[in-house]
Amino acid sequence: MSLLSATPHQPAVTEREARQVAEAAREQDWRKPSFAKELFLGRFRLDLIHPHPMPPDEDAQRGEAFLTKLRDFCETRVDSALIEREARIPDEVINGLKELGALGMKIDTKYGGLGLTQVYYNKALALVGSANPALGALLSAHQSIGVPQPLKLFGTQEQKDIFLPRCARTDISAFLLTEPDVGSDPARLATSAVPDGDDYVLDGVKLWTTNGVVADLLVVMARVPKSEGHKGGITAFVVETASEGVTVENRNAFMGLRGLENGVTRFHQVRVPAANRIGPEGAGLKIALTTLNTGRLSLPAMCVGAGKWCLKIAREWTSVREQWGKPVAFHEAVGAKISFIAATTFALEAVLDLSSQMADENRNDIRIEAALAKLYGSEMACLMADELVQIRGGRGFETADSLAARGERAVPAEQVLRDLRINRIFEGSTEIMHLLIAREAVDAHLSVAGDLIDPDKSLSDKAKAGANAGVFYAKWLPKLVAGAGQLPRSYGDFHPAGHVDLSGHLRYVERSARKLARSTFYAMSRWQGRMETKQGFLGRIVDIGAELFAMSAACVRAELLRTTGEHGREAYQLADAFCSQSRVRVEELFGRLWSNTDDLDRKVVKGVLGGAYTWLEEGVVDPSGEGPWIADATPGPSERENLHRPIR
């Protein structure tokens, strides 16, 4: 296999080697049950999520008290239009959040934090993100993937005692993994950390460092060379941004999140004490992925906030805007969009709250649930924002400032669409999330039959795997033939008197889960070792699983609201609408598993890259500037001004 292109300072790796690095970093074991994992295996374990788990009263009271303070701050101290115009969050806003304790929402009280649960942390992010998404991104990057979370999971007691009090009150943190030529393929990571006595010496360049421009502390992933006494490998470090040799070379600007303090950071001969290493050498990627298990929930939290805002604007606007003698909401073409926004917002909040509460209880392994929440939330939020822009018509495309200048309400619909777009890329693009979730979804198959399709395994290994697979599938496959989804009275708890019937939707989920598992098994039998190249198929498998998870969460949440006496009838209606809409999407996805243009698309791609269609590009001019596609990241001293801007 040909080597990937690489600069002299960057490792050259084959596709297989890159996959091995990623595989070594993932959690191998399943020590706790997982609703989503079982779903992909064709087992609808409703008992794992129903009755809906609830936070302890003390946690809820503490969380609600903080949300009250945070709401007042957002309403009185945050000027979102100013942040959008100046492309910067004012220092006084960030300092105000520090005074509230917002930097320490997830940090234990013994370190000076607020000690909020994942549920209330996400509610806070949804609230802040609705005031201004860049503000939500700042708090999320600091606590979800920045210094606090890796130290909470993997740090020494000394590291926690030193850094967590700072992160709780004064110091902003950032997470630095991506490089100019390294995204979701960390095997090619070029930033180095060379052992030197009691220190490591860092050299390299990091790109898209959210919070990096203003951060005081950084989590940096760097490659330690293997040597005597050093295992080597990609390793995580806590780095002081004020250290000599650290330079913020650029503050990046984007189509959305204009207040985002995101930059390019160069390390030149930066000395980092060995005491600042998080975990052992070579554990950096595992630390990053484990941190993201719950860290990814911050993005769907802000997507839920956006959905709620989209619903509010859609309701208010379509009730006053009249066309052809009646409010536009009552025209079917517009009404369908409003229904989609309302039902999807309900489902996204159900997915988020369920996943977050399961994370707090720590009874279930939620690595797939969190990934599905991130994937589904980011995709659906973009669709909702796009529909809102369409509902608003020309006003949806017009900026809030322009609307205000001509005397109308300054509704930033186009801004929300721009701001949400990055969530399909942040913390694992949709395409990468499809592959990550698909890998976990087929883990049970690979654990028993993986050696059968591994070209490097011996005949004896394959024979042993064949025997194990035979035992596993002899027990598993018959269970996919029939189930509770075919019994008319199954899940009767979800058809209470006086409410719409949700039990039929849960029976559909059970039947579809078995169908999904059968489809996966058939595909593995058909393609075997080539399965990993069938990314279109795997993506649809994951999308079906996401819809089934969302349907399950929506029904469970509706039943929770019914039993607690809070909008139960309306919740059942929204869950029914969402499940009905979702079932249409699921049926389409099932059809596209086997009837699609994947093979034809691959041929066209070869033609495009081979130059067969360059004639199609004629007749336009390219307004792009000059320069390389990927910036040079050769290690060395910085030749640019340091744009680091600590906030005090």
Coordinates of C-alpha atoms in Angstrom, one line a residue, residues 171-581:
D171 CA -8.0 30.3 34.2
I172 CA -9.5 29.4 30.8
S173 CA -8.3 26.2 29.2
A174 CA -8.2 24.8 25.7
F175 CA -7.6 21.4 24.0
L176 CA -5.0 21.1 21.3
L177 CA -4.9 18.1 19.0
T178 CA -5.5 19.2 15.4
E179 CA -2.6 20.3 13.3
P180 CA -2.5 21.9 9.8
D181 CA -2.2 18.5 8.1
V182 CA -3.7 16.3 10.9
G183 CA -7.4 16.2 11.6
S184 CA -9.2 12.9 12.3
D185 CA -6.1 10.8 11.5
P186 CA -3.9 11.3 14.6
A187 CA -1.4 8.6 13.5
R188 CA 0.3 11.4 11.6
L189 CA 0.6 13.8 14.6
A190 CA 3.8 15.8 14.2
T191 CA 4.1 17.8 17.4
S192 CA 6.9 16.3 19.4
A193 CA 7.6 16.1 23.1
V194 CA 11.2 15.0 23.6
P195 CA 12.2 13.9 27.2
D196 CA 15.0 16.0 28.7
G197 CA 15.8 15.3 32.3
D198 CA 12.7 16.1 34.4
D199 CA 11.0 17.9 31.5
Y200 CA 9.7 17.3 28.0
V201 CA 10.5 19.7 25.2
L202 CA 7.6 20.5 22.9
D203 CA 7.9 21.5 19.2
G204 CA 5.1 21.8 16.7
V205 CA 2.1 23.8 15.5
K206 CA -1.5 23.3 16.5
L207 CA -4.5 24.5 14.4
W208 CA -8.1 25.5 15.4
T209 CA -7.3 25.9 19.0
T210 CA -10.7 26.9 20.4
N211 CA -10.1 29.2 23.4
G212 CA -6.4 29.1 22.5
V213 CA -6.2 32.8 22.0
V214 CA -7.3 33.6 25.5
A215 CA -6.4 30.4 27.3
D216 CA -4.2 30.2 30.4
L217 CA -3.8 26.4 30.4
L218 CA -3.7 24.0 27.4
V219 CA -4.1 20.3 27.1
V220 CA -1.6 19.4 24.3
M221 CA -1.3 16.2 22.4
A222 CA 2.3 15.5 21.3
R223 CA 4.3 12.5 20.2
V224 CA 7.0 11.3 22.6
P225 CA 9.8 9.4 20.7
K226 CA 10.4 5.9 21.9
S227 CA 13.7 5.6 23.8
E228 CA 15.3 3.9 26.7
G229 CA 13.1 4.3 29.7
H230 CA 10.3 5.9 27.5
K231 CA 7.5 3.9 26.0
G232 CA 6.7 6.8 23.7
G233 CA 3.6 7.5 21.7
I234 CA 1.0 10.2 21.6
T235 CA 0.8 11.7 25.1
A236 CA -1.2 14.4 26.8
F237 CA 0.3 17.3 28.7
V238 CA -0.9 20.4 30.6
V239 CA 1.0 23.4 29.3
E240 CA 1.0 26.9 30.7
T241 CA 0.3 29.3 27.8
A242 CA 2.6 31.9 29.3
S243 CA 5.6 29.5 28.9
E244 CA 8.5 30.7 26.9
G245 CA 8.3 29.5 23.3
V246 CA 4.4 29.4 23.2
T247 CA 3.1 31.8 20.5
V248 CA -0.4 32.4 19.3
E249 CA 0.3 33.2 15.7
N250 CA -3.2 33.9 14.4
R251 CA -6.7 34.4 15.6
N252 CA -8.9 32.6 13.1
A253 CA -12.2 34.0 11.7
F254 CA -15.1 31.9 10.6
M255 CA -18.5 32.1 8.8
G256 CA -20.2 31.7 12.2
L257 CA -19.3 31.9 15.9
R258 CA -17.6 35.2 15.3
G259 CA -16.8 35.7 18.9
L260 CA -14.8 32.4 19.0
E261 CA -11.3 32.8 20.4
N262 CA -9.8 30.2 18.1
G263 CA -6.2 30.4 16.8
V264 CA -3.0 28.8 15.6
T265 CA -0.5 28.0 18.4
R266 CA 3.2 27.3 17.8
F267 CA 5.5 25.6 20.3
H268 CA 9.2 26.1 20.0
Q269 CA 11.5 24.4 22.6
V270 CA 8.8 24.7 25.2
R271 CA 9.8 23.0 28.5
V272 CA 7.0 21.2 30.2
P273 CA 7.6 19.5 33.6
A274 CA 7.1 15.7 33.5
A275 CA 4.7 16.3 36.4
N276 CA 2.4 17.9 33.9
R277 CA 2.0 14.8 31.8
I278 CA -1.6 13.4 32.0
G279 CA -1.5 9.6 32.4
P280 CA 1.4 7.5 31.0
E281 CA 3.2 8.0 27.7
G282 CA 1.2 6.7 24.8
A283 CA -2.1 7.2 26.4
G284 CA -3.0 10.6 24.9
L285 CA -5.5 9.4 22.3
K286 CA -7.3 7.1 24.8
I287 CA -7.5 10.0 27.2
A288 CA -8.9 12.3 24.4
L289 CA -11.5 9.8 23.3
T290 CA -12.6 8.9 26.8
T291 CA -12.9 12.6 27.6
L292 CA -15.1 13.0 24.6
N293 CA -17.5 10.3 25.7
T294 CA -19.4 12.8 27.8
G295 CA -17.7 15.9 26.4
R296 CA -19.6 15.5 23.1
L297 CA -22.9 16.1 24.9
S298 CA -22.1 19.8 25.1
L299 CA -22.7 20.3 21.4
P300 CA -26.2 18.7 21.3
A301 CA -27.0 20.8 24.4
M302 CA -26.5 24.0 22.4
C303 CA -28.3 22.5 19.5
V304 CA -31.3 21.9 21.8
G305 CA -31.1 25.6 22.9
A306 CA -31.1 26.6 19.2
G307 CA -34.1 24.4 18.5
K308 CA -36.1 26.0 21.3
W309 CA -35.3 29.5 19.9
C310 CA -36.2 28.5 16.4
L311 CA -39.5 27.2 17.6
K312 CA -40.2 30.4 19.5
I313 CA -39.4 32.6 16.5
A314 CA -41.4 30.4 14.1
R315 CA -44.4 30.5 16.4
E316 CA -44.4 34.2 16.9
W317 CA -43.7 35.1 13.3
T318 CA -46.1 32.8 11.6
S319 CA -48.9 33.9 13.8
V320 CA -48.7 37.5 12.8
R321 CA -47.5 37.2 9.1
E322 CA -50.6 36.8 6.9
Q323 CA -50.8 35.7 3.3
W324 CA -54.0 35.0 1.3
G325 CA -56.3 35.8 4.2
K326 CA -54.8 33.8 7.1
P327 CA -51.6 33.4 9.2
V328 CA -48.9 31.6 7.2
A329 CA -48.7 29.0 9.9
F330 CA -52.0 27.6 8.7
H331 CA -50.8 27.1 5.2
E332 CA -49.7 23.4 5.0
A333 CA -46.4 24.0 3.4
V334 CA -45.3 26.3 6.3
G335 CA -47.1 24.3 9.0
A336 CA -45.2 21.2 8.1
K337 CA -42.0 23.1 8.9
I338 CA -43.3 24.3 12.2
S339 CA -44.3 20.8 13.1
F340 CA -40.9 19.5 12.2
I341 CA -39.1 22.1 14.4
A342 CA -41.4 21.5 17.4
A343 CA -41.3 17.7 17.2
T344 CA -37.5 17.6 16.6
T345 CA -36.7 20.0 19.4
F346 CA -38.8 17.8 21.8
A347 CA -36.8 14.7 20.6
L348 CA -33.4 16.3 20.8
E349 CA -34.1 17.5 24.4
A350 CA -35.2 13.9 25.2
V351 CA -32.0 12.4 23.7
L352 CA -29.9 15.0 25.6
D353 CA -31.5 14.7 29.0
L354 CA -31.6 10.9 28.8
S355 CA -27.9 10.6 27.8
S356 CA -26.9 13.2 30.4
Q357 CA -28.8 11.5 33.2
M358 CA -27.3 8.1 32.3
A359 CA -23.8 9.8 32.4
D360 CA -24.5 11.1 35.8
E361 CA -25.7 7.8 37.2
N362 CA -22.8 6.0 35.6
R363 CA -24.8 2.7 35.4
N364 CA -24.6 2.5 31.6
D365 CA -21.8 2.8 29.1
I366 CA -22.9 5.8 27.0
R367 CA -20.1 6.1 24.5
I368 CA -22.5 5.3 21.6
E369 CA -25.4 7.3 23.1
A370 CA -23.2 10.4 23.4
A371 CA -21.8 10.0 19.9
L372 CA -25.4 9.6 18.5
A373 CA -26.6 12.6 20.4
K374 CA -23.8 14.7 18.9
L375 CA -24.3 13.3 15.4
Y376 CA -28.1 13.6 15.4
G377 CA -28.3 16.9 17.3
S378 CA -25.8 18.7 15.0
E379 CA -27.5 17.5 11.8
M380 CA -31.1 18.1 12.9
A381 CA -30.3 21.5 14.4
C382 CA -29.0 22.7 11.1
L383 CA -32.1 21.5 9.3
M384 CA -34.3 23.3 11.9
A385 CA -32.4 26.6 11.5
D386 CA -32.6 26.3 7.7
E387 CA -36.3 25.8 7.9
L388 CA -36.6 28.8 10.1
V389 CA -34.8 30.9 7.5
Q390 CA -37.2 29.6 4.9
I391 CA -40.2 30.4 7.1
R392 CA -39.0 33.9 7.6
G393 CA -38.4 34.3 3.8
G394 CA -36.4 37.3 2.8
R395 CA -36.2 38.4 6.4
G396 CA -34.6 35.1 7.3
F397 CA -31.7 35.9 4.9
E398 CA -31.4 39.5 6.1
T399 CA -29.1 40.3 9.0
A400 CA -30.5 41.4 12.4
D401 CA -28.7 44.7 12.1
S402 CA -30.3 45.4 8.8
L403 CA -33.7 44.5 10.0
A404 CA -33.3 46.8 13.0
A405 CA -32.0 49.7 10.7
R406 CA -35.3 49.7 8.8
G407 CA -37.5 49.4 11.8
E408 CA -38.2 45.7 12.3
R409 CA -37.4 43.3 15.0
A410 CA -33.8 42.2 14.9
V411 CA -34.2 38.5 14.6
P412 CA -30.8 36.8 13.9
A413 CA -32.1 33.8 11.9
E414 CA -29.3 33.8 9.4
Q415 CA -26.7 34.1 12.2
V416 CA -28.1 31.0 13.9
L417 CA -27.8 29.0 10.7
R418 CA -24.2 30.1 10.3
D419 CA -23.4 29.5 14.0
L420 CA -24.9 26.0 14.0
R421 CA -23.0 24.8 10.8
I422 CA -19.8 24.2 12.6
N423 CA -21.4 21.6 14.9
R424 CA -21.4 19.1 12.0
I425 CA -17.6 19.4 12.1
F426 CA -16.6 20.2 15.7
E427 CA -15.4 17.3 17.9
G428 CA -15.7 14.7 15.1
S429 CA -17.3 15.5 11.7
T430 CA -20.5 13.8 10.7
E431 CA -18.5 11.5 8.4
I432 CA -16.1 10.5 11.2
M433 CA -18.9 10.1 13.7
H434 CA -20.5 7.6 11.3
L435 CA -17.4 5.6 11.2
L436 CA -16.7 5.8 14.9
I437 CA -20.3 4.7 15.9
A438 CA -20.3 2.0 13.2
R439 CA -17.1 0.6 14.7
E440 CA -18.7 0.4 18.1
A441 CA -22.0 -1.0 16.6
V442 CA -20.2 -3.9 15.0
D443 CA -17.8 -4.6 17.9
A444 CA -19.7 -7.7 19.0
H445 CA -19.3 -9.1 15.5
L446 CA -15.6 -8.3 15.2
S447 CA -14.9 -9.7 18.6
V448 CA -16.1 -13.1 17.6
A449 CA -15.5 -13.1 13.8
G450 CA -12.9 -10.4 13.3
D451 CA -10.0 -12.9 12.7
L452 CA -12.0 -14.5 9.9
I453 CA -11.7 -11.3 7.8
D454 CA -8.2 -10.2 8.9
P455 CA -5.7 -11.0 6.1
D456 CA -2.9 -11.1 8.6
K457 CA -4.3 -13.9 10.7
S458 CA -3.1 -17.5 10.4
L459 CA -5.3 -20.4 9.2
S460 CA -5.4 -21.7 12.8
D461 CA -6.6 -18.3 14.0
K462 CA -9.2 -18.2 11.4
A463 CA -10.4 -21.8 12.2
K464 CA -10.7 -20.8 15.9
A465 CA -12.6 -17.6 15.0
G466 CA -14.9 -19.7 12.8
A467 CA -15.8 -22.0 15.6
N468 CA -16.4 -19.1 18.0
A469 CA -18.5 -17.3 15.4
G470 CA -20.6 -20.4 14.8
V471 CA -21.5 -20.6 18.5
F472 CA -22.3 -16.9 18.7
Y473 CA -24.5 -16.7 15.6
A474 CA -26.3 -19.9 16.3
K475 CA -27.6 -18.2 19.5
W476 CA -28.0 -14.7 18.2
L477 CA -29.5 -15.0 14.7
P478 CA -32.7 -16.9 15.8
K479 CA -33.6 -14.1 18.2
L480 CA -33.7 -11.7 15.2
V481 CA -36.7 -13.5 13.7
A482 CA -39.5 -12.5 16.1
G483 CA -39.9 -10.2 19.1
A484 CA -42.2 -8.0 21.2
G485 CA -42.6 -5.6 18.3
Q486 CA -44.9 -8.2 16.6
L487 CA -47.3 -8.5 19.6
P488 CA -50.2 -6.0 19.4
R489 CA -50.3 -5.3 23.2
S490 CA -46.6 -4.8 23.8
Y491 CA -45.5 -1.7 25.6
G492 CA -49.0 -1.0 26.7
D493 CA -47.8 1.5 29.4
F494 CA -47.3 3.9 26.5
H495 CA -51.0 3.9 25.6
P496 CA -52.7 5.5 28.7
A497 CA -56.3 6.4 28.6
G498 CA -56.9 9.8 27.1
H499 CA -53.6 10.1 25.3
V500 CA -52.4 9.3 21.8
D501 CA -50.9 5.8 21.4
L502 CA -47.1 5.6 21.5
S503 CA -46.9 1.9 22.0
G504 CA -47.1 1.3 18.3
H505 CA -44.0 3.4 17.8
L506 CA -42.0 1.4 20.3
R507 CA -43.1 -1.8 18.6
Y508 CA -41.8 -0.3 15.4
V509 CA -38.5 0.5 17.1
E510 CA -38.2 -3.1 18.3
R511 CA -38.9 -4.6 14.9
S512 CA -36.6 -2.1 13.2
A513 CA -33.8 -2.9 15.6
R514 CA -33.9 -6.6 14.6
K515 CA -34.1 -5.6 10.9
L516 CA -31.1 -3.3 11.4
A517 CA -29.1 -6.2 13.0
R518 CA -30.0 -8.6 10.2
S519 CA -28.9 -6.0 7.6
T520 CA -25.6 -5.5 9.4
F521 CA -25.0 -9.3 9.5
Y522 CA -25.9 -9.7 5.9
A523 CA -23.5 -6.9 4.9
M524 CA -20.7 -8.4 6.9
S525 CA -21.3 -11.8 5.3
R526 CA -21.3 -10.2 1.9
W527 CA -18.4 -7.8 2.1
Q528 CA -16.3 -9.3 4.9
G529 CA -13.0 -7.5 5.0
R530 CA -14.2 -4.8 2.6
M531 CA -17.0 -3.8 5.0
E532 CA -14.8 -0.9 6.4
T533 CA -14.7 0.6 2.9
K534 CA -18.5 0.7 2.6
Q535 CA -18.9 4.1 4.3
G536 CA -22.1 4.9 2.6
F537 CA -23.7 1.7 3.9
L538 CA -22.2 2.2 7.4
G539 CA -23.4 5.8 7.6
R540 CA -27.0 4.7 6.8
I541 CA -26.9 2.0 9.4
V542 CA -25.8 4.6 12.0
D543 CA -28.4 7.1 10.9
I544 CA -31.1 4.4 11.4
G545 CA -29.8 3.7 14.8
A546 CA -29.8 7.4 15.6
E547 CA -33.5 7.7 14.6
L548 CA -34.5 4.6 16.7
F549 CA -32.6 6.0 19.7
A550 CA -34.3 9.4 19.3
M551 CA -37.8 7.7 19.0
S552 CA -37.1 5.7 22.1
A553 CA -36.0 8.7 24.1
A554 CA -38.9 10.8 22.9
C555 CA -41.5 8.2 24.1
V556 CA -39.8 7.7 27.4
R557 CA -39.6 11.4 28.0
A558 CA -43.3 11.8 27.1
E559 CA -44.2 9.2 29.6
L560 CA -42.1 10.8 32.2
L561 CA -43.9 14.2 31.7
R562 CA -47.2 12.4 31.8
T563 CA -46.5 10.7 35.1
T564 CA -45.1 13.9 36.7
G565 CA -48.1 15.9 35.6
E566 CA -46.1 18.4 33.4
H567 CA -47.6 18.8 30.0
G568 CA -48.1 15.1 29.6
R569 CA -50.8 15.3 26.9
E570 CA -48.8 17.8 24.8
A571 CA -45.7 15.7 25.3
Y572 CA -47.4 12.6 24.0
Q573 CA -48.6 14.6 20.9
L574 CA -45.1 15.9 20.2
A575 CA -43.6 12.4 20.6
D576 CA -46.2 11.0 18.3
A577 CA -45.5 13.6 15.7
F578 CA -41.7 13.1 16.0
C579 CA -42.0 9.3 15.8
S580 CA -44.2 9.5 12.8
Q581 CA -41.8 11.8 11.0

